[in-house]
């Protein structure tokens, strides 16, 4: 490339895409919040003031302390402690870690499976398409939570009891992915059917490119835009489903709690006046989901040429 | 046509019927019949080497379907396609590579024919890569640069993406890709109908130059008779999946026989403003799923009679030197009908 | 309202798009008049600003586009600064519009009869039965066979050509004085195109409506228009009687454009071509916008934008004619 041509990075910075991002204050804040929560969760072992899972450091003397600013609060425990003397802030940091991990991993699996099914269905059509899409119809006709409950119930039933805690994360990811891949599949199938008929794909067929090669090199890059939008919005949804499942007691165990588990556990103390144990994890969940959703909304608009 | 040597491309009894039936469940429950759209319904044509054969007709006449059948994008329902005598009838696009390399295609929509996520360089090099024509990337780069300059662009343009170019430039890129595998035969499916006239002139001139320099044979698909007149040595006028008149372009334009050819010639807007207040011909193209019996053109034809409504006319030699599928022409009933004469064009003589 | 004088006067009209890199001028100070009953063809290549001119006159410009300057007078009154509500009323009653894709002008959920009757009743003081009668007359006028039967059909039951006829009927419901037709035949086959143009021409003559016919097709202009405005890069390069512009173009751009159209009956082996392509809105050259592609360009072409000068019965914006014409 010649020296005076602007670099790809400079071109990207100058693009309408980045411009619309910089101009939308809501999106900027949402991104900032999301990134902070993700960073905090990632760095939990280093920035958390306490290790909520190290039983040795827990002291019942510190139990049920209110937040630091309230009467009777302890500056060591910024957001207070629960009935076992666990620091709520630390528990939230570690809990976000689990929630985000479940979210990202389940989105990843759902995306890979959904995109693959969508590409194959849309490109080849016919019987394959009919079978895949009827399966998708069936999946869509059940409420997501119901399917997730069902799947996690079945897996739990199939596994020996002592494995439940270790398998909880995998079960959650599986349950969420199996209920959300349909959205990717349907969207990608639709776009693939459009792209398949485009003349650039015909040109590739004329030079003898294989179907697999056309799908990966030509079609996939052109159908990923909407997939990114769904992935972002589904990340928020996956975190919520995880929280719901954990809240219902079929998700992460209290020994390795996610935000949902924290809310469930805290919920039991709400009426005894210990509000901080449930309120702060709930707030974190709301803020995280809201922020990710706002990013998804912006992404959808920014990638939609009709709204430019 | 009295081609002495073997034609480069020939088609015999070519048919393509699309199944447009409602889904199985609807057919069973609502007792709907199977429906077939006869896009191409029995087509014979031969394209002599080094010439341009144009198929012309209104939308839905099946001309684009023929283009896609020839290169193997569609599998024919019946009939055969041969390239230099090799039967390609049931071979898909790109197969066998040794022959498909020699037949490429230029598309209609310059905005859809180039993958927006690929650099121009990679787009043009795709046939080179897929047919394994060059040993390394460096020779590929050189070849892409040469091709870009051949179609009137800058060899540096390869590093850019398609969206950085205008419609005309994109069509040049599309042409560069089509000729990169050194083909003998190009199928051009409405290559200028999405372009402005001044750009159309550039592209048509370029295509003629390339034909001369590279000895190309074109199958040229268009709805624009003036463009076809400029480009062609031979033409075939299509109506509802069949050729109704075919022959050397000069003859067909100078002495159109079939009433449909006359209609088409009569309705094109005339920039010489000579015929401003003429009465336009009435009627529309019928639905190809349920074409009229007999000659498909009879409902719009001023010369139709009972035979036209019941018996399908075959292509026969007409006195003009063309071949016409029309009972009225064969019976000489057209003699006192209006014949729109067009001055002949010596430059269009096929060699 | 003056009895004589132009129906529509456009003076120094500009259409501007506000972008984050500043305003882009898509139509740049164009002026023309339209007499009652006249058919003015506005022709140009994609991006020349021809459709925007029509859109600006109908008051249908959408953000980020806006009128950046100049005046539009209809029957002597300014309409470029009317409040949207008044403009909407004017648009139905006095100014009709026909667009390229008839499907966008028709509501797929209602029968064409219902749409016609509603439009007629909005603008004319007629009862239901009378309005239906009028709708039937209109459908017959635009050449739809068996209107009594077709009036209760939905738009999808019509072919493209028939749909465009319905749209013409819809545009002529209230007997407008001006019809803006934006590429009305581009989506149609040539044989249908000729029919539609004939209907448009006949009806506008009978109803006494003037037409602004926006098209990229010189053939359509030559067949239909009384006068032609040739646009390039948002400016009028040449305007004049159709016969003059088509047969004896004066502006080098019009000349090149006409030469690039293949004509049956000529034996040329090569078409005249204008090198390059129309500049993008972001880099319209200084001076005459056409000068980088112009075979007759001189040094001063890059410096001064030529103003339209009277040449023959029309006007041409080119330095070649700055000396007072030939």
GROMACS .gro file of N, CA, C and O in nm, chain A residues 98-160:
model
  252
   98UNK      N    1  -1.917  -1.505   3.695
   98UNK     CA    2  -1.992  -1.624   3.654
   98UNK      C    3  -2.100  -1.587   3.553
   98UNK      O    4  -2.113  -1.647   3.447
   99UNK      N    5  -2.176  -1.480   3.586
   99UNK     CA    6  -2.286  -1.440   3.498
   99UNK      C    7  -2.234  -1.409   3.358
   99UNK      O    8  -2.290  -1.454   3.258
  100UNK      N    9  -2.126  -1.329   3.352
  100UNK     CA   10  -2.072  -1.291   3.222
  100UNK      C   11  -2.017  -1.414   3.148
  100UNK      O   12  -2.034  -1.427   3.028
  101UNK      N   13  -1.951  -1.502   3.225
  101UNK     CA   14  -1.895  -1.622   3.161
  101UNK      C   15  -2.007  -1.703   3.097
  101UNK      O   16  -1.999  -1.743   2.981
  102UNK      N   17  -2.114  -1.725   3.174
  102UNK     CA   18  -2.228  -1.801   3.118
  102UNK      C   19  -2.282  -1.729   2.996
  102UNK      O   20  -2.308  -1.790   2.891
  103UNK      N   21  -2.296  -1.596   3.008
  103UNK     CA   22  -2.350  -1.518   2.896
  103UNK      C   23  -2.264  -1.535   2.772
  103UNK      O   24  -2.313  -1.575   2.666
  104UNK      N   25  -2.135  -1.504   2.784
  104UNK     CA   26  -2.047  -1.508   2.666
  104UNK      C   27  -2.037  -1.647   2.607
  104UNK      O   28  -2.047  -1.664   2.485
  105UNK      N   29  -2.017  -1.746   2.692
  105UNK     CA   30  -1.996  -1.881   2.639
  105UNK      C   31  -2.123  -1.933   2.572
  105UNK      O   32  -2.118  -1.991   2.464
  106UNK      N   33  -2.239  -1.904   2.634
  106UNK     CA   34  -2.362  -1.956   2.573
  106UNK      C   35  -2.390  -1.883   2.442
  106UNK      O   36  -2.434  -1.944   2.345
  107UNK      N   37  -2.363  -1.752   2.439
  107UNK     CA   38  -2.380  -1.678   2.314
  107UNK      C   39  -2.288  -1.736   2.207
  107UNK      O   40  -2.328  -1.756   2.092
  108UNK      N   41  -2.166  -1.767   2.246
  108UNK     CA   42  -2.070  -1.822   2.150
  108UNK      C   43  -2.122  -1.951   2.089
  108UNK      O   44  -2.126  -1.966   1.966
  109UNK      N   45  -2.166  -2.043   2.174
  109UNK     CA   46  -2.212  -2.172   2.121
  109UNK      C   47  -2.340  -2.156   2.038
  109UNK      O   48  -2.353  -2.216   1.931
  110UNK      N   49  -2.432  -2.072   2.089
  110UNK     CA   50  -2.557  -2.052   2.015
  110UNK      C   51  -2.527  -1.990   1.879
  110UNK      O   52  -2.584  -2.029   1.777
  111UNK      N   53  -2.433  -1.896   1.878
  111UNK     CA   54  -2.398  -1.825   1.755
  111UNK      C   55  -2.338  -1.923   1.654
  111UNK      O   56  -2.380  -1.930   1.539
  112UNK      N   57  -2.241  -2.000   1.700
  112UNK     CA   58  -2.175  -2.093   1.608
  112UNK      C   59  -2.276  -2.194   1.552
  112UNK      O   60  -2.286  -2.213   1.430
  113UNK      N   61  -2.357  -2.250   1.642
  113UNK     CA   62  -2.454  -2.349   1.596
  113UNK      C   63  -2.559  -2.285   1.506
  113UNK      O   64  -2.589  -2.334   1.397
  114UNK      N   65  -2.612  -2.170   1.550
  114UNK     CA   66  -2.718  -2.104   1.473
  114UNK      C   67  -2.670  -2.059   1.337
  114UNK      O   68  -2.738  -2.079   1.236
  115UNK      N   69  -2.551  -1.998   1.332
  115UNK     CA   70  -2.499  -1.950   1.205
  115UNK      C   71  -2.474  -2.068   1.111
  115UNK      O   72  -2.509  -2.062   0.992
  116UNK      N   73  -2.420  -2.176   1.165
  116UNK     CA   74  -2.393  -2.293   1.080
  116UNK      C   75  -2.523  -2.347   1.023
  116UNK      O   76  -2.535  -2.370   0.902
  117UNK      N   77  -2.624  -2.365   1.109
  117UNK     CA   78  -2.752  -2.417   1.062
  117UNK      C   79  -2.813  -2.321   0.959
  117UNK      O   80  -2.862  -2.363   0.853
  118UNK      N   81  -2.807  -2.191   0.989
  118UNK     CA   82  -2.865  -2.091   0.899
  118UNK      C   83  -2.798  -2.093   0.763
  118UNK      O   84  -2.865  -2.088   0.659
  119UNK      N   85  -2.666  -2.102   0.761
  119UNK     CA   86  -2.592  -2.103   0.634
  119UNK      C   87  -2.630  -2.226   0.552
  119UNK      O   88  -2.661  -2.216   0.433
  120UNK      N   89  -2.629  -2.341   0.617
  120UNK     CA   90  -2.658  -2.465   0.544
  120UNK      C   91  -2.802  -2.465   0.495
  120UNK      O   92  -2.830  -2.491   0.378
  121UNK      N   93  -2.894  -2.427   0.585
  121UNK     CA   94  -3.036  -2.423   0.549
  121UNK      C   95  -3.061  -2.328   0.434
  121UNK      O   96  -3.130  -2.361   0.337
  122UNK      N   97  -3.005  -2.208   0.447
  122UNK     CA   98  -3.031  -2.105   0.347
  122UNK      C   99  -2.964  -2.135   0.215
  122UNK      O  100  -3.018  -2.106   0.109
  123UNK      N  101  -2.846  -2.195   0.218
  123UNK     CA  102  -2.772  -2.215   0.094
  123UNK      C  103  -2.826  -2.335   0.017
  123UNK      O  104  -2.844  -2.329  -0.104
  124UNK      N  105  -2.850  -2.446   0.088
  124UNK     CA  106  -2.890  -2.567   0.016
  124UNK      C  107  -3.042  -2.579   0.001
  124UNK      O  108  -3.090  -2.637  -0.094
  125UNK      N  109  -3.117  -2.520   0.097
  125UNK     CA  110  -3.263  -2.525   0.086
  125UNK      C  111  -3.315  -2.669   0.090
  125UNK      O  112  -3.252  -2.759   0.144
  126UNK      N  113  -3.430  -2.690   0.029
  126UNK     CA  114  -3.485  -2.824   0.014
  126UNK      C  115  -3.514  -2.894   0.146
  126UNK      O  116  -3.556  -2.832   0.243
  127UNK      N  117  -3.485  -3.023   0.146
  127UNK     CA  118  -3.520  -3.107   0.260
  127UNK      C  119  -3.444  -3.068   0.387
  127UNK      O  120  -3.501  -3.058   0.495
  128UNK      N  121  -3.311  -3.043   0.371
  128UNK     CA  122  -3.230  -3.003   0.486
  128UNK      C  123  -3.293  -2.882   0.553
  128UNK      O  124  -3.312  -2.876   0.675
  129UNK      N  125  -3.326  -2.785   0.468
  129UNK     CA  126  -3.385  -2.661   0.517
  129UNK      C  127  -3.516  -2.689   0.588
  129UNK      O  128  -3.540  -2.640   0.700
  130UNK      N  129  -3.600  -2.771   0.526
  130UNK     CA  130  -3.731  -2.800   0.585
  130UNK      C  131  -3.714  -2.863   0.723
  130UNK      O  132  -3.781  -2.822   0.819
  131UNK      N  133  -3.621  -2.958   0.735
  131UNK     CA  134  -3.602  -3.026   0.863
  131UNK      C  135  -3.552  -2.927   0.969
  131UNK      O  136  -3.609  -2.914   1.078
  132UNK      N  137  -3.446  -2.853   0.934
  132UNK     CA  138  -3.390  -2.758   1.031
  132UNK      C  139  -3.494  -2.656   1.075
  132UNK      O  140  -3.506  -2.623   1.193
  133UNK      N  141  -3.571  -2.605   0.980
  133UNK     CA  142  -3.662  -2.498   1.015
  133UNK      C  143  -3.782  -2.549   1.096
  133UNK      O  144  -3.835  -2.477   1.178
  134UNK      N  145  -3.823  -2.676   1.072
  134UNK     CA  146  -3.930  -2.729   1.157
  134UNK      C  147  -3.879  -2.746   1.300
  134UNK      O  148  -3.950  -2.715   1.395
  135UNK      N  149  -3.755  -2.793   1.315
  135UNK     CA  150  -3.697  -2.802   1.449
  135UNK      C  151  -3.697  -2.663   1.513
  135UNK      O  152  -3.736  -2.645   1.629
  136UNK      N  153  -3.655  -2.564   1.435
  136UNK     CA  154  -3.650  -2.427   1.487
  136UNK      C  155  -3.790  -2.381   1.528
  136UNK      O  156  -3.806  -2.318   1.633
  137UNK      N  157  -3.891  -2.413   1.447
  137UNK     CA  158  -4.027  -2.376   1.481
  137UNK      C  159  -4.067  -2.434   1.617
  137UNK      O  160  -4.126  -2.367   1.700
  138UNK      N  161  -4.033  -2.562   1.635
  138UNK     CA  162  -4.068  -2.628   1.760
  138UNK      C  163  -3.999  -2.557   1.877
  138UNK      O  164  -4.060  -2.527   1.979
  139UNK      N  165  -3.869  -2.527   1.859
  139UNK     CA  166  -3.795  -2.459   1.966
  139UNK      C  167  -3.862  -2.325   2.000
  139UNK      O  168  -3.875  -2.288   2.116
  140UNK      N  169  -3.903  -2.253   1.894
  140UNK     CA  170  -3.959  -2.120   1.916
  140UNK      C  171  -4.095  -2.126   1.985
  140UNK      O  172  -4.136  -2.030   2.048
  141UNK      N  173  -4.164  -2.240   1.970
  141UNK     CA  174  -4.298  -2.243   2.025
  141UNK      C  175  -4.299  -2.270   2.175
  141UNK      O  176  -4.403  -2.263   2.239
  142UNK      N  177  -4.182  -2.301   2.233
  142UNK     CA  178  -4.174  -2.315   2.379
  142UNK      C  179  -4.111  -2.189   2.439
  142UNK      O  180  -4.017  -2.135   2.381
  143UNK      N  181  -4.162  -2.146   2.554
  143UNK     CA  182  -4.096  -2.033   2.620
  143UNK      C  183  -3.951  -2.071   2.655
  143UNK      O  184  -3.925  -2.184   2.698
  144UNK      N  185  -3.862  -1.977   2.637
  144UNK     CA  186  -3.719  -2.002   2.657
  144UNK      C  187  -3.691  -2.061   2.795
  144UNK      O  188  -3.619  -2.159   2.811
  145UNK      N  189  -3.753  -1.995   2.897
  145UNK     CA  190  -3.725  -2.038   3.034
  145UNK      C  191  -3.769  -2.182   3.056
  145UNK      O  192  -3.700  -2.263   3.119
  146UNK      N  193  -3.883  -2.215   2.996
  146UNK     CA  194  -3.936  -2.350   3.012
  146UNK      C  195  -3.838  -2.453   2.956
  146UNK      O  196  -3.806  -2.554   3.020
  147UNK      N  197  -3.787  -2.425   2.835
  147UNK     CA  198  -3.692  -2.516   2.773
  147UNK      C  199  -3.567  -2.526   2.860
  147UNK      O  200  -3.515  -2.635   2.886
  148UNK      N  201  -3.520  -2.410   2.906
  148UNK     CA  202  -3.399  -2.409   2.988
  148UNK      C  203  -3.421  -2.493   3.114
  148UNK      O  204  -3.336  -2.573   3.154
  149UNK      N  205  -3.539  -2.476   3.178
  149UNK     CA  206  -3.572  -2.555   3.297
  149UNK      C  207  -3.572  -2.703   3.266
  149UNK      O  208  -3.516  -2.785   3.339
  150UNK      N  209  -3.635  -2.733   3.152
  150UNK     CA  210  -3.646  -2.872   3.110
  150UNK      C  211  -3.509  -2.934   3.089
  150UNK      O  212  -3.476  -3.041   3.141
  151UNK      N  213  -3.426  -2.863   3.012
  151UNK     CA  214  -3.293  -2.915   2.979
  151UNK      C  215  -3.213  -2.933   3.107
  151UNK      O  216  -3.152  -3.039   3.131
  152UNK      N  217  -3.215  -2.830   3.191
  152UNK     CA  218  -3.131  -2.842   3.311
  152UNK      C  219  -3.186  -2.952   3.402
  152UNK      O  220  -3.111  -3.025   3.466
  153UNK      N  221  -3.321  -2.968   3.402
  153UNK     CA  222  -3.379  -3.076   3.480
  153UNK      C  223  -3.334  -3.213   3.430
  153UNK      O  224  -3.292  -3.298   3.508
  154UNK      N  225  -3.339  -3.230   3.299
  154UNK     CA  226  -3.301  -3.359   3.240
  154UNK      C  227  -3.154  -3.388   3.268
  154UNK      O  228  -3.118  -3.498   3.312
  155UNK      N  229  -3.069  -3.288   3.245
  155UNK     CA  230  -2.924  -3.311   3.265
  155UNK      C  231  -2.897  -3.344   3.411
  155UNK      O  232  -2.818  -3.433   3.443
  156UNK      N  233  -2.964  -3.271   3.499
  156UNK     CA  234  -2.943  -3.298   3.640
  156UNK      C  235  -2.988  -3.439   3.676
  156UNK      O  236  -2.923  -3.510   3.752
  157UNK      N  237  -3.101  -3.478   3.616
  157UNK     CA  238  -3.149  -3.613   3.643
  157UNK      C  239  -3.053  -3.718   3.592
  157UNK      O  240  -3.035  -3.824   3.653
  158UNK      N  241  -2.988  -3.688   3.480
  158UNK     CA  242  -2.901  -3.787   3.418
  158UNK      C  243  -2.766  -3.797   3.490
  158UNK      O  244  -2.701  -3.901   3.486
  159UNK      N  245  -2.724  -3.687   3.552
  159UNK     CA  246  -2.593  -3.687   3.616
  159UNK      C  247  -2.604  -3.727   3.762
  159UNK      O  248  -2.704  -3.697   3.827
  160UNK      N  249  -2.501  -3.796   3.816
  160UNK     CA  250  -2.501  -3.826   3.960
  160UNK      C  251  -2.495  -3.696   4.041
  160UNK      O  252  -2.442  -3.596   3.996
   0.00000   0.00000   0.00000
